[in-house]
mmCIF file of C-alpha atoms in Angstrom:
data_model
loop_
_atom_site.group_PDB
_atom_site.id
_atom_site.type_symbol
_atom_site.label_atom_id
_atom_site.label_comp_id
_atom_site.label_asym_id
_atom_site.label_seq_id
_atom_site.Cartn_x
_atom_site.Cartn_y
_atom_site.Cartn_z
ATOM 1 C CA UNK V 19 -1.283 -30.706 -4.605
ATOM 2 C CA UNK V 20 2.115 -29.888 -5.989
ATOM 3 C CA UNK V 21 4.123 -27.032 -4.537
ATOM 4 C CA UNK V 22 3.898 -25.020 -7.722
ATOM 5 C CA UNK V 23 0.127 -25.226 -7.957
ATOM 6 C CA UNK V 24 -0.256 -24.250 -4.290
ATOM 7 C CA UNK V 25 1.745 -21.094 -4.886
ATOM 8 C CA UNK V 26 -0.126 -20.389 -8.116
ATOM 9 C CA UNK V 27 -3.449 -20.716 -6.334
ATOM 10 C CA UNK V 28 -2.361 -18.305 -3.617
ATOM 11 C CA UNK V 29 -1.095 -15.833 -6.199
ATOM 12 C CA UNK V 30 -4.329 -16.001 -8.148
ATOM 13 C CA UNK V 31 -6.139 -14.748 -5.029
ATOM 14 C CA UNK V 32 -3.957 -11.639 -5.052
ATOM 15 C CA UNK V 33 -4.096 -11.009 -8.785
ATOM 16 C CA UNK V 34 -6.285 -8.175 -10.039
ATOM 17 C CA UNK V 35 -8.542 -8.793 -12.995
ATOM 18 C CA UNK V 36 -9.346 -5.144 -13.736
ATOM 19 C CA UNK V 37 -6.040 -4.127 -15.289
ATOM 20 C CA UNK V 38 -6.272 -2.572 -18.742
ATOM 21 C CA UNK V 39 -3.943 -3.671 -21.484
ATOM 22 C CA UNK V 40 -1.008 -1.332 -21.903
ATOM 23 C CA UNK V 41 2.645 -1.479 -22.781
ATOM 24 C CA UNK V 42 5.786 0.595 -22.762
ATOM 25 C CA UNK V 43 5.310 3.880 -24.602
ATOM 26 C CA UNK V 44 1.709 4.348 -23.532
ATOM 27 C CA UNK V 45 0.727 7.430 -21.571
ATOM 28 C CA UNK V 46 -0.925 6.426 -18.305
ATOM 29 C CA UNK V 47 -2.876 8.139 -15.591
ATOM 30 C CA UNK V 48 -2.306 6.072 -12.456
ATOM 31 C CA UNK V 49 -4.772 6.781 -9.659
ATOM 32 C CA UNK V 50 -3.016 6.002 -6.385
ATOM 33 C CA UNK V 51 -4.773 5.715 -3.044
ATOM 34 C CA UNK V 52 -2.874 7.664 -0.405
ATOM 35 C CA UNK V 53 -3.522 7.469 3.321
ATOM 36 C CA UNK V 54 -2.838 10.557 5.374
ATOM 37 C CA UNK V 55 -3.563 9.593 8.946
ATOM 38 C CA UNK V 56 -7.219 8.609 8.906
ATOM 39 C CA UNK V 57 -8.124 10.222 5.609
ATOM 40 C CA UNK V 58 -7.739 8.489 2.291
ATOM 41 C CA UNK V 59 -7.522 10.325 -0.988
ATOM 42 C CA UNK V 60 -6.611 9.547 -4.575
ATOM 43 C CA UNK V 61 -3.626 11.123 -6.302
ATOM 44 C CA UNK V 62 -3.030 10.896 -10.026
ATOM 45 C CA UNK V 63 0.416 10.214 -11.421
ATOM 46 C CA UNK V 64 0.481 10.856 -15.142
ATOM 47 C CA UNK V 65 3.359 9.975 -17.403
ATOM 48 C CA UNK V 66 4.838 7.608 -19.934
ATOM 49 C CA UNK V 67 5.122 3.933 -19.146
ATOM 50 C CA UNK V 68 8.790 3.201 -19.817
ATOM 51 C CA UNK V 69 8.913 -0.442 -18.773
ATOM 52 C CA UNK V 70 6.849 -3.386 -17.696
ATOM 53 C CA UNK V 71 8.245 -6.193 -15.593
ATOM 54 C CA UNK V 72 6.048 -9.262 -15.907
ATOM 55 C CA UNK V 73 6.327 -11.727 -13.047
ATOM 56 C CA UNK V 74 2.858 -12.945 -12.072
ATOM 57 C CA UNK V 75 1.552 -11.260 -8.957
ATOM 58 C CA UNK V 76 4.912 -9.519 -8.489
ATOM 59 C CA UNK V 77 4.641 -7.689 -11.847
ATOM 60 C CA UNK V 78 5.514 -4.003 -11.856
ATOM 61 C CA UNK V 79 5.500 -1.125 -14.286
ATOM 62 C CA UNK V 80 7.489 2.100 -14.350
ATOM 63 C CA UNK V 81 5.977 5.475 -15.158
ATOM 64 C CA UNK V 82 8.157 8.486 -15.966
ATOM 65 C CA UNK V 83 7.100 12.090 -16.007
ATOM 66 C CA UNK V 84 8.620 15.525 -15.839
ATOM 67 C CA UNK V 85 7.766 17.447 -12.716
ATOM 68 C CA UNK V 86 8.936 21.080 -12.686
ATOM 69 C CA UNK V 87 11.720 20.163 -15.048
ATOM 70 C CA UNK V 88 12.861 17.194 -12.978
ATOM 71 C CA UNK V 89 12.402 13.670 -14.256
ATOM 72 C CA UNK V 90 10.411 11.528 -11.808
ATOM 73 C CA UNK V 91 9.974 7.795 -12.139
ATOM 74 C CA UNK V 92 7.699 5.635 -10.035
ATOM 75 C CA UNK V 93 7.598 1.873 -10.009
ATOM 76 C CA UNK V 94 4.138 0.517 -9.221
ATOM 77 C CA UNK V 95 3.298 -3.076 -8.326
ATOM 78 C CA UNK V 96 0.779 -3.944 -11.031
ATOM 79 C CA UNK V 97 -1.557 -5.838 -8.706
ATOM 80 C CA UNK V 98 -1.289 -3.507 -5.721
ATOM 81 C CA UNK V 99 -4.625 -2.724 -4.049
ATOM 82 C CA UNK V 100 -3.299 0.813 -3.594
ATOM 83 C CA UNK V 101 -3.882 1.507 -7.267
ATOM 84 C CA UNK V 102 -7.445 2.743 -7.644
ATOM 85 C CA UNK V 103 -7.433 2.669 -11.439
ATOM 86 C CA UNK V 104 -5.006 2.726 -14.319
ATOM 87 C CA UNK V 105 -6.179 4.904 -17.176
ATOM 88 C CA UNK V 106 -4.592 4.476 -20.588
ATOM 89 C CA UNK V 107 -4.620 7.954 -22.034
ATOM 90 C CA UNK V 108 -2.640 7.424 -25.200
ATOM 91 C CA UNK V 109 -0.980 4.607 -27.042
ATOM 92 C CA UNK V 110 2.600 5.196 -28.043
ATOM 93 C CA UNK V 111 4.470 3.928 -31.055
ATOM 94 C CA UNK V 112 7.802 2.551 -29.834
ATOM 95 C CA UNK V 113 10.222 -0.072 -31.076
ATOM 96 C CA UNK V 114 11.559 -1.456 -27.825
ATOM 97 C CA UNK V 115 10.123 -2.724 -24.556
ATOM 98 C CA UNK V 116 12.249 -0.644 -22.175
ATOM 99 C CA UNK V 117 12.370 3.058 -22.958
ATOM 100 C CA UNK V 118 15.351 3.906 -20.771
ATOM 101 C CA UNK V 119 16.752 6.050 -23.569
ATOM 102 C CA UNK V 120 14.147 8.678 -22.630
ATOM 103 C CA UNK V 121 16.181 9.451 -19.501
ATOM 104 C CA UNK V 122 18.960 10.978 -21.531
ATOM 105 C CA UNK V 123 16.638 13.051 -23.685
ATOM 106 C CA UNK V 124 15.285 16.487 -22.985
ATOM 107 C CA UNK V 125 12.385 18.483 -24.394
ATOM 108 C CA UNK V 126 11.047 17.565 -27.803
ATOM 109 C CA UNK V 127 13.424 14.634 -28.179
ATOM 110 C CA UNK V 128 11.924 12.969 -25.085
ATOM 111 C CA UNK V 129 8.524 12.543 -26.723
ATOM 112 C CA UNK V 130 7.009 9.230 -27.740
ATOM 113 C CA UNK V 131 5.092 9.282 -31.021
ATOM 114 C CA UNK V 132 1.405 8.613 -30.700
ATOM 115 C CA UNK V 133 0.181 5.416 -32.298
ATOM 116 C CA UNK V 134 -2.697 7.305 -33.949
ATOM 117 C CA UNK V 135 -0.326 9.712 -35.694
ATOM 118 C CA UNK V 136 1.715 6.986 -37.274
ATOM 119 C CA UNK V 137 0.584 6.310 -40.810
ATOM 120 C CA UNK V 138 1.135 2.902 -42.252
ATOM 121 C CA UNK V 139 3.600 1.777 -39.604
ATOM 122 C CA UNK V 140 1.088 1.382 -36.784
ATOM 123 C CA UNK V 141 0.408 -2.088 -35.496
ATOM 124 C CA UNK V 142 -3.160 -2.962 -34.797
ATOM 125 C CA UNK V 143 -3.802 -4.019 -31.246
ATOM 126 C CA UNK V 144 -6.574 -6.107 -29.899
ATOM 127 C CA UNK X 29 3.151 -24.051 25.964
ATOM 128 C CA UNK X 30 0.640 -25.511 23.572
ATOM 129 C CA UNK X 31 1.781 -27.975 20.931
ATOM 130 C CA UNK X 32 3.376 -26.996 17.630
ATOM 131 C CA UNK X 33 2.782 -28.557 14.253
ATOM 132 C CA UNK X 34 4.860 -30.449 11.734
ATOM 133 C CA UNK X 35 4.620 -29.604 8.073
ATOM 134 C CA UNK X 36 6.644 -28.962 4.973
ATOM 135 C CA UNK X 37 7.922 -25.856 3.293
ATOM 136 C CA UNK X 38 6.146 -25.215 0.002
ATOM 137 C CA UNK X 39 7.991 -22.107 -1.125
ATOM 138 C CA UNK X 40 7.857 -18.352 -1.029
ATOM 139 C CA UNK X 41 5.650 -15.751 -2.650
ATOM 140 C CA UNK X 42 4.163 -12.399 -1.668
ATOM 141 C CA UNK X 43 0.761 -11.135 -0.584
ATOM 142 C CA UNK X 44 -0.699 -7.676 -0.117
ATOM 143 C CA UNK X 45 -1.795 -6.702 3.392
ATOM 144 C CA UNK X 46 -4.776 -4.530 4.235
ATOM 145 C CA UNK X 47 -2.845 -1.305 3.694
ATOM 146 C CA UNK X 48 -1.630 -2.539 0.315
ATOM 147 C CA UNK X 49 1.934 -3.256 1.421
ATOM 148 C CA UNK X 50 3.706 -6.161 -0.213
ATOM 149 C CA UNK X 51 4.536 -8.797 2.385
ATOM 150 C CA UNK X 52 7.022 -11.589 1.610
ATOM 151 C CA UNK X 53 5.654 -14.891 2.876
ATOM 152 C CA UNK X 54 6.754 -18.494 3.150
ATOM 153 C CA UNK X 55 3.994 -21.013 2.520
ATOM 154 C CA UNK X 56 3.928 -24.016 4.857
ATOM 155 C CA UNK X 57 1.692 -27.007 4.214
ATOM 156 C CA UNK X 58 0.579 -28.548 7.478
ATOM 157 C CA UNK X 59 -1.602 -31.568 6.881
ATOM 158 C CA UNK X 60 -3.487 -32.511 10.071
ATOM 159 C CA UNK X 61 -1.019 -33.967 12.563
ATOM 160 C CA UNK X 62 -1.920 -37.083 14.533
ATOM 161 C CA UNK X 63 -1.471 -37.395 18.287
ATOM 162 C CA UNK X 64 0.560 -40.557 18.787
ATOM 163 C CA UNK X 65 1.087 -40.547 22.522
ATOM 164 C CA UNK X 66 0.315 -38.412 25.561
ATOM 165 C CA UNK X 67 2.782 -38.427 28.440
ATOM 166 C CA UNK X 68 1.691 -37.296 31.882
ATOM 167 C CA UNK X 69 3.510 -36.309 35.045
ATOM 168 C CA UNK X 70 1.483 -38.863 37.002
ATOM 169 C CA UNK X 71 2.214 -41.674 34.549
ATOM 170 C CA UNK X 72 5.448 -43.588 34.147
ATOM 171 C CA UNK X 73 6.988 -40.856 31.995
ATOM 172 C CA UNK X 74 6.994 -38.356 34.839
ATOM 173 C CA UNK X 75 6.417 -35.261 32.684
ATOM 174 C CA UNK X 76 3.698 -33.741 30.534
ATOM 175 C CA UNK X 77 4.095 -33.934 26.785
ATOM 176 C CA UNK X 78 2.313 -34.803 23.602
ATOM 177 C CA UNK X 79 3.929 -36.720 20.775
ATOM 178 C CA UNK X 80 2.565 -35.872 17.357
ATOM 179 C CA UNK X 81 3.430 -36.999 13.861
ATOM 180 C CA UNK X 82 2.677 -36.497 10.204
ATOM 181 C CA UNK X 83 3.111 -38.119 6.784
ATOM 182 C CA UNK X 84 1.789 -41.697 6.715
ATOM 183 C CA UNK X 85 4.339 -44.322 5.781
ATOM 184 C CA UNK X 86 4.321 -48.094 5.131
ATOM 185 C CA UNK X 87 4.921 -49.724 8.576
ATOM 186 C CA UNK X 88 7.287 -52.191 6.897
ATOM 187 C CA UNK X 89 9.777 -49.347 6.561
ATOM 188 C CA UNK X 90 9.933 -48.883 10.334
ATOM 189 C CA UNK X 91 11.785 -50.975 12.854
ATOM 190 C CA UNK X 92 9.839 -52.899 15.514
ATOM 191 C CA UNK X 93 10.093 -50.368 18.377
ATOM 192 C CA UNK X 94 8.998 -47.523 16.104
ATOM 193 C CA UNK X 95 6.113 -49.502 14.643
ATOM 194 C CA UNK X 96 5.041 -50.466 18.157
ATOM 195 C CA UNK X 97 4.452 -46.820 19.094
ATOM 196 C CA UNK X 98 1.898 -46.433 16.318
ATOM 197 C CA UNK X 99 0.393 -49.897 16.937
ATOM 198 C CA UNK X 100 -0.276 -48.964 20.563
ATOM 199 C CA UNK X 101 -1.783 -45.620 19.556
ATOM 200 C CA UNK X 102 -3.952 -47.274 16.920
ATOM 201 C CA UNK X 103 -2.853 -44.748 14.286
ATOM 202 C CA UNK X 104 -1.195 -44.946 10.896
ATOM 203 C CA UNK X 105 2.555 -45.328 10.899
ATOM 204 C CA UNK X 106 4.082 -41.878 10.456
ATOM 205 C CA UNK X 107 7.337 -40.718 8.967
ATOM 206 C CA UNK X 108 7.982 -37.721 11.210
ATOM 207 C CA UNK X 109 7.280 -37.582 14.948
ATOM 208 C CA UNK X 110 8.062 -34.797 17.421
ATOM 209 C CA UNK X 111 7.303 -34.262 21.094
ATOM 210 C CA UNK X 112 6.086 -31.038 22.704
ATOM 211 C CA UNK X 113 6.168 -30.349 26.450
ATOM 212 C CA UNK X 114 2.865 -29.281 27.982
ATOM 213 C CA UNK X 115 1.742 -27.674 31.220
ATOM 214 C CA UNK X 116 -0.384 -29.569 33.765
ATOM 215 C CA UNK X 117 -3.717 -28.116 32.688
ATOM 216 C CA UNK X 118 -3.135 -28.715 28.958
ATOM 217 C CA UNK X 119 -2.475 -32.453 29.061
ATOM 218 C CA UNK X 120 -6.161 -33.330 29.433
ATOM 219 C CA UNK X 121 -6.960 -31.832 26.035
ATOM 220 C CA UNK X 122 -5.072 -34.476 24.080
ATOM 221 C CA UNK X 123 -5.891 -38.113 23.311
ATOM 222 C CA UNK X 124 -4.004 -40.539 21.101
ATOM 223 C CA UNK X 125 -5.484 -40.518 17.610
ATOM 224 C CA UNK X 126 -6.612 -36.864 17.710
ATOM 225 C CA UNK X 127 -6.062 -34.806 14.566
ATOM 226 C CA UNK X 128 -4.510 -31.355 14.964
ATOM 227 C CA UNK X 129 -5.106 -28.857 12.162
ATOM 228 C CA UNK X 130 -3.468 -25.530 11.257
ATOM 229 C CA UNK X 131 -6.163 -23.554 13.054
ATOM 230 C CA UNK X 132 -4.080 -23.699 16.250
ATOM 231 C CA UNK X 133 -2.431 -20.651 14.714
ATOM 232 C CA UNK X 134 -4.217 -17.363 14.181
ATOM 233 C CA UNK X 135 -3.229 -14.533 11.837
ATOM 234 C CA UNK X 136 -1.155 -11.901 13.601
ATOM 235 C CA UNK X 137 0.347 -14.387 16.045
ATOM 236 C CA UNK X 138 4.129 -14.763 16.374
ATOM 237 C CA UNK X 139 5.600 -18.203 15.727
ATOM 238 C CA UNK X 140 9.000 -19.879 15.879
ATOM 239 C CA UNK X 141 9.782 -22.110 12.925
ATOM 240 C CA UNK X 142 12.466 -24.796 13.014
ATOM 241 C CA UNK X 143 13.912 -26.406 9.934
ATOM 242 C CA UNK X 144 17.086 -27.951 8.576
ATOM 243 C CA UNK X 145 19.160 -25.504 6.571
ATOM 244 C CA UNK X 146 20.206 -26.265 3.009
ATOM 245 C CA UNK X 147 23.479 -28.147 2.740
ATOM 246 C CA UNK X 148 26.426 -26.244 1.234
ATOM 247 C CA UNK X 149 28.967 -29.057 1.553
ATOM 248 C CA UNK X 150 32.544 -28.343 2.638
ATOM 249 C CA UNK X 151 32.616 -24.564 2.420
ATOM 250 C CA UNK X 152 35.525 -22.189 2.746
ATOM 251 C CA UNK X 153 35.760 -19.385 5.295
ATOM 252 C CA UNK X 154 34.512 -16.668 2.958
ATOM 253 C CA UNK X 155 31.190 -18.431 2.352
ATOM 254 C CA UNK X 156 30.897 -20.082 5.745
ATOM 255 C CA UNK X 157 31.902 -17.277 8.104
ATOM 256 C CA UNK X 158 31.814 -14.183 5.921
ATOM 257 C CA UNK X 159 35.583 -13.582 5.989
ATOM 258 C CA UNK X 160 36.710 -10.846 3.649
ATOM 259 C CA UNK X 161 39.318 -12.783 1.691
ATOM 260 C CA UNK X 162 42.410 -11.149 0.275
ATOM 261 C CA UNK X 163 42.651 -7.383 0.575
ATOM 262 C CA UNK X 164 44.294 -6.904 -2.762
ATOM 263 C CA UNK X 165 44.563 -9.032 -5.850
ATOM 264 C CA UNK X 166 47.778 -7.611 -7.239
ATOM 265 C CA UNK X 167 51.242 -6.544 -6.000
ATOM 266 C CA UNK X 168 52.468 -10.096 -5.620
ATOM 267 C CA UNK X 169 49.377 -11.613 -4.007
ATOM 268 C CA UNK X 170 49.376 -15.249 -5.036
ATOM 269 C CA UNK X 171 46.854 -18.036 -4.314
ATOM 270 C CA UNK X 172 45.398 -16.060 -1.423
ATOM 271 C CA UNK X 173 42.116 -14.740 -2.758
ATOM 272 C CA UNK X 174 39.720 -16.571 -0.390
ATOM 273 C CA UNK X 175 42.078 -17.616 2.389
ATOM 274 C CA UNK X 176 41.574 -16.901 6.081
ATOM 275 C CA UNK X 177 44.789 -15.171 7.136
ATOM 276 C CA UNK X 178 46.426 -15.980 10.460
ATOM 277 C CA UNK X 179 44.849 -18.594 12.717
ATOM 278 C CA UNK X 180 46.656 -17.629 15.901
ATOM 279 C CA UNK X 181 49.941 -16.824 17.638
ATOM 280 C CA UNK X 182 53.281 -18.577 17.590
ATOM 281 C CA UNK X 183 55.346 -20.098 20.446
ATOM 282 C CA UNK X 184 52.664 -19.227 22.951
ATOM 283 C CA UNK X 185 50.078 -20.809 23.016
ATOM 284 C CA UNK X 186 51.639 -22.946 20.298
ATOM 285 C CA UNK X 187 48.256 -24.329 19.305
ATOM 286 C CA UNK X 188 45.070 -23.185 17.606
ATOM 287 C CA UNK X 189 42.326 -21.944 19.941
ATOM 288 C CA UNK X 190 39.285 -24.221 20.059
ATOM 289 C CA UNK X 191 36.332 -22.938 18.073
ATOM 290 C CA UNK X 192 38.556 -21.037 15.625
ATOM 291 C CA UNK X 193 36.419 -20.388 12.579
ATOM 292 C CA UNK X 194 37.729 -22.399 9.666
ATOM 293 C CA UNK X 195 36.523 -24.112 6.530
ATOM 294 C CA UNK X 196 34.213 -27.099 6.989
ATOM 295 C CA UNK X 197 30.741 -28.511 6.560
ATOM 296 C CA UNK X 198 28.167 -25.747 6.125
ATOM 297 C CA UNK X 199 24.420 -26.189 6.245
ATOM 298 C CA UNK X 200 22.251 -29.159 7.205
ATOM 299 C CA UNK X 201 22.018 -27.584 10.653
ATOM 300 C CA UNK X 202 18.937 -27.341 12.798
ATOM 301 C CA UNK X 203 17.959 -23.671 12.548
ATOM 302 C CA UNK X 204 15.130 -21.894 14.353
ATOM 303 C CA UNK X 205 13.795 -18.562 13.177
ATOM 304 C CA UNK X 206 11.967 -16.816 16.004
ATOM 305 C CA UNK X 207 9.161 -14.319 16.072
ATOM 306 C CA UNK X 208 7.761 -14.709 12.573
ATOM 307 C CA UNK X 209 4.313 -13.238 12.077
ATOM 308 C CA UNK X 210 1.493 -15.459 10.862
ATOM 309 C CA UNK X 211 0.014 -13.679 7.841
ATOM 310 C CA UNK X 212 -2.804 -16.065 6.938
ATOM 311 C CA UNK X 213 -4.214 -19.484 7.769
ATOM 312 C CA UNK X 214 -6.102 -21.524 5.162
ATOM 313 C CA UNK X 215 -7.781 -24.342 7.062
ATOM 314 C CA UNK X 216 -9.276 -26.163 4.034
ATOM 315 C CA UNK X 217 -5.931 -26.311 2.227
ATOM 316 C CA UNK X 218 -3.897 -26.846 5.439
ATOM 317 C CA UNK X 219 -1.741 -23.858 4.592
ATOM 318 C CA UNK X 220 0.068 -21.495 6.920
ATOM 319 C CA UNK X 221 1.540 -18.251 5.556
ATOM 320 C CA UNK X 222 4.391 -16.848 7.607
ATOM 321 C CA UNK X 223 6.138 -13.543 7.005
ATOM 322 C CA UNK X 224 9.767 -13.904 5.989
ATOM 323 C CA UNK X 225 12.116 -16.697 5.081
ATOM 324 C CA UNK X 226 12.424 -20.117 6.671
ATOM 325 C CA UNK X 227 15.468 -22.393 6.690
ATOM 326 C CA UNK X 228 15.620 -25.428 4.456
ATOM 327 C CA UNK X 229 14.744 -26.577 0.966
ATOM 328 C CA UNK X 230 11.267 -26.837 -0.519
ATOM 329 C CA UNK X 231 9.475 -29.945 0.778
ATOM 330 C CA UNK X 232 11.768 -29.886 3.831
ATOM 331 C CA UNK X 233 10.298 -30.757 7.234
ATOM 332 C CA UNK X 234 9.536 -27.736 9.390
ATOM 333 C CA UNK X 235 8.166 -27.440 12.914
ATOM 334 C CA UNK X 236 6.107 -24.366 13.785
ATOM 335 C CA UNK X 237 5.118 -23.456 17.327
ATOM 336 C CA UNK X 238 3.844 -20.421 19.156
ATOM 337 C CA UNK X 239 6.733 -18.055 19.796
ATOM 338 C CA UNK X 240 8.591 -18.609 23.039
ATOM 339 C CA UNK X 241 9.244 -14.879 23.326
ATOM 340 C CA UNK X 242 5.792 -13.457 22.732
#
């Protein structure tokens, strides 16, 4: 077996199949498993997906939210077993793949338009 | 003091451990190694060791003494052969022709992995020894960006101290990385997953053995 296919086989063992389709601009509810000593509980991190980094099993995505007026961003490994579920709450209408411009915006300007609200311009997604 | 195994470096990737942490791993392919010769303290060799090899090769490529070793053992001719010292009570477990698979290692165990580092050619002191290079790039500094500075004193000792770090061949050294954790063993595919990086290029020969400092 070639080196590349060996690595691909190993990676396919680690890859999760239960990931919903989403992209930058979408509003996500990420359910994260958290261990506190012996107990395990699930915490929800809700915010806008501002970037996706696609790299096989090493793929990540970044979620940004405002917490008590402070911007918080978390980078999650897409295939991490620590993610219980990823819920896609809303689809956003955006024109670029990395929404870093949201960091400089405050209040109403920091919103992403909902795909449903966009008349005519909305792309259909499978 | 059990035997190690010969194999080749496949490359690196990452896996998730039970807690969900990302663990960087190097994948080693260790096709079953063949025991070529067993040396015993009682025999003419005078010490206990096992000689094992991997990667079958056309015997025509070997010289007569090398080919003779495999002829006597009754095994295929092998490209790579290494010897491992054994203790008195271990020698009895090995016979010429035996196949040794990756299951000598168990997940969680610490291993030492030896390889040959990637060649960098004739490298300067900045790359080879981590010298800082020139402090400033302006105010008259000329052709000094990656030089080494002074290499010693003047009239006394009037020579350069031996071992002074200078430019020269870098890489293609035998390098051992100790105490790497075995993350997983895949017996059917002859794969060994070890946490961390390992010297050498992909497809380079590596030798893994149980850690000497465990």
